[in-house]
mmCIF file of C-alpha atoms and ligand atoms in Angstrom:
data_model
loop_
_atom_site.group_PDB
_atom_site.id
_atom_site.type_symbol
_atom_site.label_atom_id
_atom_site.label_comp_id
_atom_site.label_asym_id
_atom_site.label_seq_id
_atom_site.Cartn_x
_atom_site.Cartn_y
_atom_site.Cartn_z
ATOM 1 C CA MET A 1 -58.035 41.094 -24.918
ATOM 2 C CA LEU A 2 -57.922 42.325 -28.505
ATOM 3 C CA ILE A 3 -59.138 40.026 -31.261
ATOM 4 C CA ASN A 4 -56.233 38.486 -33.119
ATOM 5 C CA LYS A 5 -55.895 36.189 -36.095
ATOM 6 C CA PHE A 6 -53.240 33.772 -37.251
ATOM 7 C CA VAL A 7 -53.099 33.029 -40.962
ATOM 8 C CA MET A 8 -50.883 30.516 -42.731
ATOM 9 C CA PRO A 9 -50.807 28.340 -45.859
ATOM 10 C CA GLU A 10 -50.811 24.562 -46.101
ATOM 11 C CA VAL A 11 -47.156 23.650 -45.499
ATOM 12 C CA ILE A 12 -45.327 20.701 -47.058
ATOM 13 C CA PHE A 13 -41.896 20.324 -45.436
ATOM 14 C CA GLY A 14 -39.048 17.904 -46.059
ATOM 15 C CA ASN A 15 -36.264 16.771 -48.354
ATOM 16 C CA GLY A 16 -37.649 15.935 -51.806
ATOM 17 C CA SER A 17 -40.933 17.779 -51.205
ATOM 18 C CA ILE A 18 -40.239 20.019 -54.209
ATOM 19 C CA LEU A 19 -41.518 17.240 -56.466
ATOM 20 C CA GLN A 20 -44.989 17.601 -54.910
ATOM 21 C CA VAL A 21 -45.455 20.923 -56.631
ATOM 22 C CA GLY A 22 -47.456 19.510 -59.556
ATOM 23 C CA GLU A 23 -49.872 17.531 -57.409
ATOM 24 C CA SER A 24 -50.275 20.620 -55.183
ATOM 25 C CA CYS A 25 -51.273 22.742 -58.203
ATOM 26 C CA LEU A 26 -53.775 20.108 -59.354
ATOM 27 C CA ARG A 27 -55.467 20.120 -55.948
ATOM 28 C CA LEU A 28 -56.021 23.844 -56.350
ATOM 29 C CA GLY A 29 -57.645 23.326 -59.758
ATOM 30 C CA ALA A 30 -54.754 24.610 -61.873
ATOM 31 C CA LYS A 31 -54.370 23.602 -65.511
ATOM 32 C CA LYS A 32 -51.632 25.949 -66.719
ATOM 33 C CA VAL A 33 -49.254 27.589 -64.265
ATOM 34 C CA LEU A 34 -46.879 30.523 -64.525
ATOM 35 C CA ILE A 35 -43.563 29.642 -62.862
ATOM 36 C CA VAL A 36 -41.805 32.781 -61.583
ATOM 37 C CA THR A 37 -38.120 32.470 -60.741
ATOM 38 C CA ASP A 38 -34.651 33.934 -61.318
ATOM 39 C CA SER A 39 -31.545 32.902 -63.203
ATOM 40 C CA GLY A 40 -29.745 31.687 -60.027
ATOM 41 C CA VAL A 41 -32.460 29.124 -59.347
ATOM 42 C CA ILE A 42 -32.305 27.916 -62.940
ATOM 43 C CA HIS A 43 -28.527 27.645 -62.750
ATOM 44 C CA ALA A 44 -28.748 25.612 -59.520
ATOM 45 C CA GLY A 45 -31.108 23.160 -61.240
ATOM 46 C CA TRP A 46 -34.166 23.669 -59.031
ATOM 47 C CA LEU A 47 -36.425 24.889 -61.836
ATOM 48 C CA ASP A 48 -35.930 21.478 -63.489
ATOM 49 C CA HIS A 49 -37.412 19.800 -60.401
ATOM 50 C CA VAL A 50 -40.478 22.052 -60.528
ATOM 51 C CA VAL A 51 -40.921 21.478 -64.258
ATOM 52 C CA GLU A 52 -40.604 17.713 -63.713
ATOM 53 C CA GLY A 53 -43.249 17.886 -60.977
ATOM 54 C CA CYS A 54 -45.602 19.830 -63.248
ATOM 55 C CA LYS A 55 -45.104 17.447 -66.176
ATOM 56 C CA LYS A 56 -45.758 14.418 -63.980
ATOM 57 C CA ALA A 57 -49.050 15.953 -62.922
ATOM 58 C CA GLY A 58 -49.985 16.671 -66.552
ATOM 59 C CA LEU A 59 -49.884 20.437 -66.048
ATOM 60 C CA LYS A 60 -49.020 22.942 -68.724
ATOM 61 C CA TYR A 61 -46.707 25.763 -67.745
ATOM 62 C CA ALA A 62 -45.011 28.991 -68.794
ATOM 63 C CA THR A 63 -41.861 30.380 -67.172
ATOM 64 C CA TYR A 64 -40.763 33.914 -66.320
ATOM 65 C CA PHE A 65 -37.266 34.351 -64.926
ATOM 66 C CA ASP A 66 -36.337 38.026 -65.316
ATOM 67 C CA ILE A 67 -36.601 38.704 -61.595
ATOM 68 C CA THR A 68 -33.711 40.571 -59.953
ATOM 69 C CA GLU A 69 -32.690 41.126 -56.325
ATOM 70 C CA ASN A 70 -35.193 43.629 -54.828
ATOM 71 C CA PRO A 71 -37.834 43.068 -57.586
ATOM 72 C CA LYS A 72 -39.021 46.116 -59.510
ATOM 73 C CA ASP A 73 -42.504 47.281 -60.547
ATOM 74 C CA TYR A 74 -41.722 46.855 -64.278
ATOM 75 C CA GLU A 75 -40.602 43.240 -63.734
ATOM 76 C CA VAL A 76 -43.960 42.535 -62.149
ATOM 77 C CA ASP A 77 -45.787 44.172 -65.083
ATOM 78 C CA LYS A 78 -43.895 41.990 -67.529
ATOM 79 C CA GLY A 79 -44.700 38.828 -65.563
ATOM 80 C CA ALA A 80 -48.417 39.719 -65.473
ATOM 81 C CA ASN A 81 -48.410 40.127 -69.266
ATOM 82 C CA ILE A 82 -46.808 36.705 -69.715
ATOM 83 C CA TYR A 83 -49.440 35.171 -67.405
ATOM 84 C CA LYS A 84 -52.254 36.683 -69.466
ATOM 85 C CA GLU A 85 -50.715 35.913 -72.873
ATOM 86 C CA ASN A 86 -50.333 32.259 -71.857
ATOM 87 C CA GLU A 87 -53.801 32.073 -70.269
ATOM 88 C CA CYS A 88 -52.373 30.728 -67.013
ATOM 89 C CA ASP A 89 -54.597 30.059 -64.012
ATOM 90 C CA ALA A 90 -52.129 29.709 -61.097
ATOM 91 C CA VAL A 91 -48.719 31.030 -60.019
ATOM 92 C CA ILE A 92 -45.732 29.113 -58.710
ATOM 93 C CA GLY A 93 -42.929 31.184 -57.195
ATOM 94 C CA ILE A 94 -39.592 29.452 -56.704
ATOM 95 C CA GLY A 95 -36.544 31.204 -55.306
ATOM 96 C CA GLY A 96 -35.591 33.615 -52.570
ATOM 97 C CA GLY A 97 -37.787 36.405 -51.304
ATOM 98 C CA SER A 98 -37.402 38.357 -54.528
ATOM 99 C CA ALA A 99 -38.896 35.692 -56.806
ATOM 100 C CA ILE A 100 -41.681 34.873 -54.334
ATOM 101 C CA ASP A 101 -42.589 38.519 -53.697
ATOM 102 C CA ALA A 102 -42.643 39.122 -57.458
ATOM 103 C CA ALA A 103 -44.860 36.034 -57.994
ATOM 104 C CA LYS A 104 -47.342 37.392 -55.439
ATOM 105 C CA ALA A 105 -47.332 40.842 -57.021
ATOM 106 C CA ILE A 106 -47.960 39.311 -60.475
ATOM 107 C CA ALA A 107 -50.948 37.489 -58.967
ATOM 108 C CA ILE A 108 -52.297 40.824 -57.666
ATOM 109 C CA LEU A 109 -52.074 42.407 -61.113
ATOM 110 C CA VAL A 110 -53.730 39.563 -63.050
ATOM 111 C CA SER A 111 -56.785 39.512 -60.786
ATOM 112 C CA ASN A 112 -57.045 43.149 -59.662
ATOM 113 C CA GLY A 113 -55.441 45.182 -62.476
ATOM 114 C CA GLY A 114 -52.500 47.571 -62.248
ATOM 115 C CA PRO A 115 -50.448 49.417 -61.435
ATOM 116 C CA ILE A 116 -48.901 47.580 -58.476
ATOM 117 C CA HIS A 117 -48.457 50.931 -56.672
ATOM 118 C CA HIS A 118 -52.229 50.982 -55.943
ATOM 119 C CA TYR A 119 -51.817 48.183 -53.448
ATOM 120 C CA GLU A 120 -49.093 49.666 -51.253
ATOM 121 C CA GLY A 121 -49.972 49.626 -47.537
ATOM 122 C CA VAL A 122 -52.371 47.411 -45.634
ATOM 123 C CA ASP A 123 -55.464 45.627 -47.059
ATOM 124 C CA GLN A 124 -55.702 47.377 -50.423
ATOM 125 C CA ILE A 125 -56.374 44.229 -52.496
ATOM 126 C CA GLU A 126 -60.044 43.866 -53.483
ATOM 127 C CA PHE A 127 -60.442 40.656 -55.516
ATOM 128 C CA PRO A 128 -59.221 37.107 -54.771
ATOM 129 C CA LEU A 129 -55.878 36.057 -56.267
ATOM 130 C CA PRO A 130 -55.260 32.952 -58.410
ATOM 131 C CA PRO A 131 -53.866 29.898 -56.568
ATOM 132 C CA LEU A 132 -50.373 30.596 -55.206
ATOM 133 C CA ILE A 133 -47.828 27.810 -54.630
ATOM 134 C CA MET A 134 -44.465 28.951 -53.251
ATOM 135 C CA VAL A 135 -41.164 27.081 -53.069
ATOM 136 C CA PRO A 136 -38.439 28.946 -51.122
ATOM 137 C CA THR A 137 -34.791 28.194 -51.966
ATOM 138 C CA THR A 138 -33.292 30.357 -49.218
ATOM 139 C CA ALA A 139 -33.673 30.403 -45.431
ATOM 140 C CA GLY A 140 -34.839 33.043 -45.839
ATOM 141 C CA SER A 141 -37.423 35.598 -46.477
ATOM 142 C CA GLY A 142 -40.389 33.708 -45.034
ATOM 143 C CA SER A 143 -42.357 35.098 -47.945
ATOM 144 C CA GLU A 144 -43.670 31.592 -48.758
ATOM 145 C CA VAL A 145 -45.953 31.847 -45.730
ATOM 146 C CA SER A 146 -46.317 35.592 -45.259
ATOM 147 C CA GLN A 147 -48.956 38.191 -46.100
ATOM 148 C CA PHE A 148 -46.240 40.531 -47.431
ATOM 149 C CA SER A 149 -44.890 41.431 -50.846
ATOM 150 C CA ILE A 150 -42.109 44.025 -51.147
ATOM 151 C CA ILE A 151 -41.720 45.625 -54.569
ATOM 152 C CA VAL A 152 -39.474 48.530 -55.621
ATOM 153 C CA ASP A 153 -41.124 51.658 -57.055
ATOM 154 C CA SER A 154 -38.493 52.242 -59.732
ATOM 155 C CA GLU A 155 -39.398 55.877 -60.264
ATOM 156 C CA LYS A 156 -39.384 56.933 -56.601
ATOM 157 C CA LYS A 157 -36.585 54.471 -55.791
ATOM 158 C CA LYS A 158 -38.328 53.121 -52.717
ATOM 159 C CA LYS A 159 -39.653 49.783 -51.596
ATOM 160 C CA MET A 160 -43.433 49.466 -51.383
ATOM 161 C CA THR A 161 -44.668 47.238 -48.575
ATOM 162 C CA ILE A 162 -47.877 45.482 -49.609
ATOM 163 C CA VAL A 163 -49.655 43.710 -46.744
ATOM 164 C CA SER A 164 -52.827 41.667 -47.230
ATOM 165 C CA LYS A 165 -54.175 38.301 -46.122
ATOM 166 C CA SER A 166 -54.837 37.722 -49.845
ATOM 167 C CA LEU A 167 -51.054 37.399 -50.242
ATOM 168 C CA VAL A 168 -50.780 34.376 -47.938
ATOM 169 C CA PRO A 169 -49.981 31.582 -50.418
ATOM 170 C CA ASP A 170 -52.245 28.548 -50.654
ATOM 171 C CA ILE A 171 -49.399 26.059 -50.371
ATOM 172 C CA ALA A 172 -45.790 26.494 -49.220
ATOM 173 C CA ILE A 173 -43.398 23.703 -50.207
ATOM 174 C CA VAL A 174 -40.249 23.897 -48.094
ATOM 175 C CA ASP A 175 -37.504 21.570 -49.302
ATOM 176 C CA PRO A 176 -34.283 21.960 -47.233
ATOM 177 C CA GLN A 177 -32.272 20.348 -50.056
ATOM 178 C CA THR A 178 -32.594 23.592 -52.006
ATOM 179 C CA LEU A 179 -30.382 25.312 -49.411
ATOM 180 C CA THR A 180 -27.393 23.143 -50.312
ATOM 181 C CA THR A 181 -26.652 25.155 -53.469
ATOM 182 C CA LYS A 182 -26.350 28.521 -51.722
ATOM 183 C CA SER A 183 -23.014 30.237 -51.120
ATOM 184 C CA GLN A 184 -21.689 30.873 -47.607
ATOM 185 C CA ARG A 185 -22.233 34.567 -48.180
ATOM 186 C CA LEU A 186 -25.931 34.194 -49.069
ATOM 187 C CA THR A 187 -26.533 31.639 -46.300
ATOM 188 C CA ALA A 188 -25.170 34.112 -43.751
ATOM 189 C CA SER A 189 -27.110 37.068 -45.118
ATOM 190 C CA THR A 190 -30.452 35.254 -45.397
ATOM 191 C CA GLY A 191 -29.930 33.592 -42.008
ATOM 192 C CA LEU A 192 -29.573 36.982 -40.340
ATOM 193 C CA ASP A 193 -32.786 38.042 -42.070
ATOM 194 C CA VAL A 194 -34.465 35.041 -40.397
ATOM 195 C CA LEU A 195 -33.109 36.144 -37.018
ATOM 196 C CA THR A 196 -34.326 39.697 -37.617
ATOM 197 C CA HIS A 197 -37.816 38.447 -38.514
ATOM 198 C CA ALA A 198 -37.984 36.360 -35.377
ATOM 199 C CA ILE A 199 -36.713 39.102 -33.049
ATOM 200 C CA GLU A 200 -38.844 41.879 -34.549
ATOM 201 C CA ALA A 201 -41.962 39.668 -34.456
ATOM 202 C CA PHE A 202 -41.229 38.597 -30.859
ATOM 203 C CA VAL A 203 -41.073 42.177 -29.535
ATOM 204 C CA SER A 204 -43.730 43.571 -31.915
ATOM 205 C CA ILE A 205 -46.733 45.262 -30.342
ATOM 206 C CA ALA A 206 -48.879 42.875 -32.426
ATOM 207 C CA ALA A 207 -47.239 39.715 -31.020
ATOM 208 C CA THR A 208 -49.611 37.051 -29.676
ATOM 209 C CA PRO A 209 -49.069 33.677 -27.953
ATOM 210 C CA LEU A 210 -49.423 32.050 -31.377
ATOM 211 C CA THR A 211 -46.686 34.181 -32.937
ATOM 212 C CA ASP A 212 -44.436 34.024 -29.858
ATOM 213 C CA VAL A 213 -44.156 30.241 -30.020
ATOM 214 C CA GLN A 214 -43.007 30.465 -33.646
ATOM 215 C CA ALA A 215 -40.617 33.371 -33.030
ATOM 216 C CA LYS A 216 -39.029 31.762 -29.975
ATOM 217 C CA ASN A 217 -38.358 28.467 -31.743
ATOM 218 C CA ALA A 218 -36.879 30.309 -34.721
ATOM 219 C CA ILE A 219 -34.498 32.301 -32.467
ATOM 220 C CA SER A 220 -33.362 29.125 -30.743
ATOM 221 C CA LEU A 221 -32.800 27.273 -34.058
ATOM 222 C CA VAL A 222 -30.785 30.161 -35.505
ATOM 223 C CA ALA A 223 -28.609 30.249 -32.381
ATOM 224 C CA SER A 224 -27.785 26.552 -32.770
ATOM 225 C CA TYR A 225 -27.678 26.040 -36.531
ATOM 226 C CA LEU A 226 -26.847 29.226 -38.440
ATOM 227 C CA ARG A 227 -23.094 28.933 -37.812
ATOM 228 C CA PRO A 228 -22.889 25.262 -38.977
ATOM 229 C CA SER A 229 -25.179 26.009 -41.920
ATOM 230 C CA VAL A 230 -22.828 28.786 -43.057
ATOM 231 C CA ALA A 231 -19.811 26.576 -42.471
ATOM 232 C CA SER A 232 -20.902 23.683 -44.719
ATOM 233 C CA ARG A 233 -23.197 23.250 -47.709
ATOM 234 C CA LEU A 234 -23.439 19.558 -46.947
ATOM 235 C CA ASN A 235 -24.557 19.760 -43.323
ATOM 236 C CA THR A 236 -28.057 18.455 -43.953
ATOM 237 C CA GLU A 237 -29.137 18.719 -40.328
ATOM 238 C CA ALA A 238 -28.207 22.409 -40.230
ATOM 239 C CA LYS A 239 -30.039 22.997 -43.545
ATOM 240 C CA GLU A 240 -33.200 21.312 -42.238
ATOM 241 C CA LYS A 241 -33.125 23.279 -39.000
ATOM 242 C CA MET A 242 -32.514 26.594 -40.797
ATOM 243 C CA ALA A 243 -35.343 25.826 -43.244
ATOM 244 C CA MET A 244 -37.617 25.300 -40.212
ATOM 245 C CA ALA A 245 -36.300 28.476 -38.543
ATOM 246 C CA SER A 246 -37.072 30.470 -41.681
ATOM 247 C CA LEU A 247 -40.556 28.974 -41.896
ATOM 248 C CA GLN A 248 -41.335 29.660 -38.244
ATOM 249 C CA ALA A 249 -39.902 33.189 -38.333
ATOM 250 C CA GLY A 250 -42.058 33.747 -41.427
ATOM 251 C CA LEU A 251 -45.193 32.585 -39.612
ATOM 252 C CA ALA A 252 -44.314 34.829 -36.672
ATOM 253 C CA PHE A 253 -43.690 38.030 -38.623
ATOM 254 C CA SER A 254 -46.497 37.459 -41.101
ATOM 255 C CA ASN A 255 -48.918 37.649 -38.185
ATOM 256 C CA ALA A 256 -47.123 39.916 -35.687
ATOM 257 C CA ILE A 257 -45.561 42.148 -38.410
ATOM 258 C CA LEU A 258 -42.078 43.616 -37.978
ATOM 259 C CA GLY A 259 -40.433 46.784 -36.678
ATOM 260 C CA ALA A 260 -37.911 49.570 -37.225
ATOM 261 C CA VAL A 261 -35.168 47.346 -38.688
ATOM 262 C CA HIS A 262 -37.336 46.372 -41.622
ATOM 263 C CA ALA A 263 -38.818 49.856 -42.025
ATOM 264 C CA MET A 264 -35.258 51.209 -42.315
ATOM 265 C CA SER A 265 -33.924 48.396 -44.473
ATOM 266 C CA HIS A 266 -36.821 48.801 -46.890
ATOM 267 C CA ALA A 267 -35.844 52.468 -47.220
ATOM 268 C CA ILE A 268 -32.254 51.473 -48.045
ATOM 269 C CA GLY A 269 -33.233 48.589 -50.341
ATOM 270 C CA GLY A 270 -35.331 50.819 -52.572
ATOM 271 C CA ARG A 271 -32.292 52.927 -53.442
ATOM 272 C CA PHE A 272 -29.311 50.625 -53.224
ATOM 273 C CA PRO A 273 -29.029 47.123 -54.714
ATOM 274 C CA LEU A 274 -27.832 45.498 -51.490
ATOM 275 C CA LEU A 275 -28.553 42.150 -49.855
ATOM 276 C CA HIS A 276 -31.536 42.660 -47.554
ATOM 277 C CA GLY A 277 -30.050 40.416 -44.853
ATOM 278 C CA ASP A 278 -26.754 42.355 -44.836
ATOM 279 C CA VAL A 279 -28.575 45.630 -44.293
ATOM 280 C CA ASN A 280 -30.622 44.102 -41.490
ATOM 281 C CA ALA A 281 -27.444 42.741 -39.878
ATOM 282 C CA CYS A 282 -26.012 46.274 -39.663
ATOM 283 C CA LEU A 283 -29.210 47.782 -38.275
ATOM 284 C CA LEU A 284 -30.408 45.050 -35.867
ATOM 285 C CA PRO A 285 -28.075 45.630 -32.874
ATOM 286 C CA HIS A 286 -28.752 49.373 -32.879
ATOM 287 C CA VAL A 287 -32.520 48.948 -33.116
ATOM 288 C CA MET A 288 -32.363 46.288 -30.374
ATOM 289 C CA GLU A 289 -30.551 48.782 -28.124
ATOM 290 C CA PHE A 290 -33.214 51.386 -28.873
ATOM 291 C CA ASN A 291 -36.123 48.988 -28.258
ATOM 292 C CA PHE A 292 -34.715 47.474 -25.044
ATOM 293 C CA LEU A 293 -36.671 49.943 -22.952
ATOM 294 C CA ALA A 294 -39.956 48.679 -24.400
ATOM 295 C CA ALA A 295 -39.572 44.942 -23.799
ATOM 296 C CA PRO A 296 -36.918 44.137 -21.155
ATOM 297 C CA LYS A 297 -38.512 40.853 -20.105
ATOM 298 C CA LYS A 298 -38.619 39.596 -23.678
ATOM 299 C CA TYR A 299 -34.927 40.468 -24.053
ATOM 300 C CA ILE A 300 -34.137 38.176 -21.101
ATOM 301 C CA GLU A 301 -36.169 35.409 -22.791
ATOM 302 C CA MET A 302 -34.213 36.022 -25.996
ATOM 303 C CA ALA A 303 -30.879 35.809 -24.163
ATOM 304 C CA LEU A 304 -31.883 32.389 -22.819
ATOM 305 C CA LEU A 305 -33.079 31.222 -26.258
ATOM 306 C CA LEU A 306 -29.705 32.312 -27.623
ATOM 307 C CA ASP A 307 -27.978 30.032 -25.082
ATOM 308 C CA GLU A 308 -26.577 32.871 -22.995
ATOM 309 C CA ASN A 309 -25.863 32.202 -19.321
ATOM 310 C CA VAL A 310 -27.734 34.853 -17.320
ATOM 311 C CA ASP A 311 -27.169 33.396 -13.831
ATOM 312 C CA HIS A 312 -26.422 36.011 -11.187
ATOM 313 C CA LEU A 313 -27.041 38.882 -13.610
ATOM 314 C CA SER A 314 -29.410 41.776 -12.989
ATOM 315 C CA PRO A 315 -32.474 41.835 -15.314
ATOM 316 C CA ILE A 316 -30.908 44.652 -17.318
ATOM 317 C CA GLU A 317 -27.579 42.860 -17.668
ATOM 318 C CA ALA A 318 -29.381 39.635 -18.628
ATOM 319 C CA GLY A 319 -31.448 41.394 -21.303
ATOM 320 C CA ARG A 320 -28.358 43.032 -22.761
ATOM 321 C CA LYS A 321 -26.855 39.588 -23.332
ATOM 322 C CA ALA A 322 -29.342 39.142 -26.210
ATOM 323 C CA ILE A 323 -27.907 42.214 -27.965
ATOM 324 C CA ASP A 324 -24.329 41.073 -27.353
ATOM 325 C CA HIS A 325 -25.129 37.632 -28.776
ATOM 326 C CA VAL A 326 -26.618 39.037 -31.975
ATOM 327 C CA LYS A 327 -23.510 41.203 -32.531
ATOM 328 C CA LYS A 328 -21.189 38.253 -31.978
ATOM 329 C CA LEU A 329 -23.155 35.903 -34.260
ATOM 330 C CA SER A 330 -23.099 38.452 -37.065
ATOM 331 C CA ILE A 331 -19.304 38.886 -36.752
ATOM 332 C CA ASP A 332 -18.718 35.116 -36.548
ATOM 333 C CA ILE A 333 -20.454 34.436 -39.866
ATOM 334 C CA GLY A 334 -18.735 37.309 -41.674
ATOM 335 C CA ALA A 335 -21.679 39.662 -42.172
ATOM 336 C CA PRO A 336 -20.977 43.364 -42.818
ATOM 337 C CA GLN A 337 -21.033 45.356 -39.596
ATOM 338 C CA ARG A 338 -21.447 48.887 -40.902
ATOM 339 C CA LEU A 339 -23.558 50.443 -43.645
ATOM 340 C CA THR A 340 -20.500 52.373 -44.867
ATOM 341 C CA GLU A 341 -18.925 49.012 -45.804
ATOM 342 C CA MET A 342 -21.725 48.778 -48.391
ATOM 343 C CA GLY A 343 -21.198 52.302 -49.693
ATOM 344 C CA LEU A 344 -23.833 54.228 -47.738
ATOM 345 C CA THR A 345 -23.022 57.775 -46.618
ATOM 346 C CA GLU A 346 -24.427 60.418 -44.297
ATOM 347 C CA GLU A 347 -25.900 62.213 -47.322
ATOM 348 C CA SER A 348 -28.826 59.844 -47.850
ATOM 349 C CA ILE A 349 -29.867 59.537 -44.194
ATOM 350 C CA SER A 350 -32.404 62.347 -44.152
ATOM 351 C CA ASP A 351 -34.317 61.083 -47.209
ATOM 352 C CA MET A 352 -34.204 57.470 -46.080
ATOM 353 C CA SER A 353 -35.502 58.398 -42.618
ATOM 354 C CA GLN A 354 -38.489 60.182 -44.161
ATOM 355 C CA ILE A 355 -39.277 57.022 -46.120
ATOM 356 C CA ALA A 356 -38.698 54.635 -43.181
ATOM 357 C CA ILE A 357 -41.001 56.520 -40.827
ATOM 358 C CA LYS A 358 -43.885 55.971 -43.296
ATOM 359 C CA ASP A 359 -43.197 52.247 -43.837
ATOM 360 C CA ALA A 360 -45.956 49.889 -42.660
ATOM 361 C CA CYS A 361 -43.465 48.014 -40.448
ATOM 362 C CA ILE A 362 -42.829 51.035 -38.214
ATOM 363 C CA ILE A 363 -46.347 50.796 -36.777
ATOM 364 C CA THR A 364 -45.608 47.636 -34.804
ATOM 365 C CA ASN A 365 -42.184 48.678 -33.467
ATOM 366 C CA PRO A 366 -42.423 48.197 -29.697
ATOM 367 C CA ARG A 367 -41.036 51.635 -28.854
ATOM 368 C CA ASP A 368 -42.527 54.852 -30.231
ATOM 369 C CA ILE A 369 -40.072 56.341 -32.657
ATOM 370 C CA THR A 370 -39.647 59.768 -34.263
ATOM 371 C CA VAL A 371 -38.020 60.612 -37.549
ATOM 372 C CA GLU A 372 -35.116 62.196 -35.638
ATOM 373 C CA GLU A 373 -34.595 58.909 -33.756
ATOM 374 C CA VAL A 374 -34.659 56.981 -37.055
ATOM 375 C CA GLU A 375 -31.969 59.364 -38.356
ATOM 376 C CA GLU A 376 -29.872 58.754 -35.253
ATOM 377 C CA LEU A 377 -30.188 54.969 -35.669
ATOM 378 C CA PHE A 378 -29.071 55.234 -39.302
ATOM 379 C CA ARG A 379 -26.102 57.338 -38.151
ATOM 380 C CA GLN A 380 -25.130 54.758 -35.507
ATOM 381 C CA ALA A 381 -25.187 51.998 -38.127
ATOM 382 C CA LEU A 382 -23.066 53.879 -40.688
HETATM 383 FE FE1 FE2 B 1 -36.661 40.485 -44.021
#
């Protein structure tokens, strides 16, 4: 058996847990924190909760909120300068994956120097990062527990995947209440990202028993609670379950890594300002079809976790039920079904395939894949 590791932060989970952010920073020795967020989080009122928590704990703070969807290298540079100018000693990230990934990247720069491009790939970070406390407000990226940060190289127009155990936050504070301010559209998109994380981690060549248990529970929770979570902002049970699904999918993919869906969606996300979950939703069924050959038994397990009845079916028919379910779920919650709906054309496929085949996530895809096969998958999803 190969040696494997499972890394994760301290996790504080539950309604109202956001107010524990100040005490959490104190335990890590912080005196002045940089809070990294975006305007949507401020508008929804969640930054106020974090500020209140910091004030209660007697912490000083500075805020940086110029983070956009698919965070850019220059936004990270600016955040690092604010950290240094304010002599901060810890970083809080609050928001979706963009704010949290940016917060992690800022932490890399303040302790290791720039530019952020130096750290693309696996294990390129040399020096320890300042304390990291992450508060997700979507379900979600899983970035609050993961060893990933995805930052756009604005010149090359591509997403850089930075993978390092140094990026695993110290504390993740998961407060399901924060999900109640998200639109139906964003709940659907981020929920399908959760499902993609769980499925890609489950069939990854780096999956272990420790990651499988997380991935399987996440798949099952998404099957039961994504629809009701999209249907109502006030369904607190669905919000709690989706927050847990996001957390568990995050733990699974942080340790088992991902696959071709994320390699391809990173290639798209570097060029086009699209919702990451929407892009994944278009790609996932096609990549699942492609990968079926590599993990047929796991597809049967997935079909069962997705509440499909596989009685009297052949193993192949039973496995295919998982793919059918994913397609149906995506349609039911109104996600885009084709990349052309988001403005993508045949023209960019060749370049994007060249980028996707070099993405760190392609390494753990369960089926060997060539650049020509990546091109074909893009074509199928158009
Ligand atoms: Fe993702």
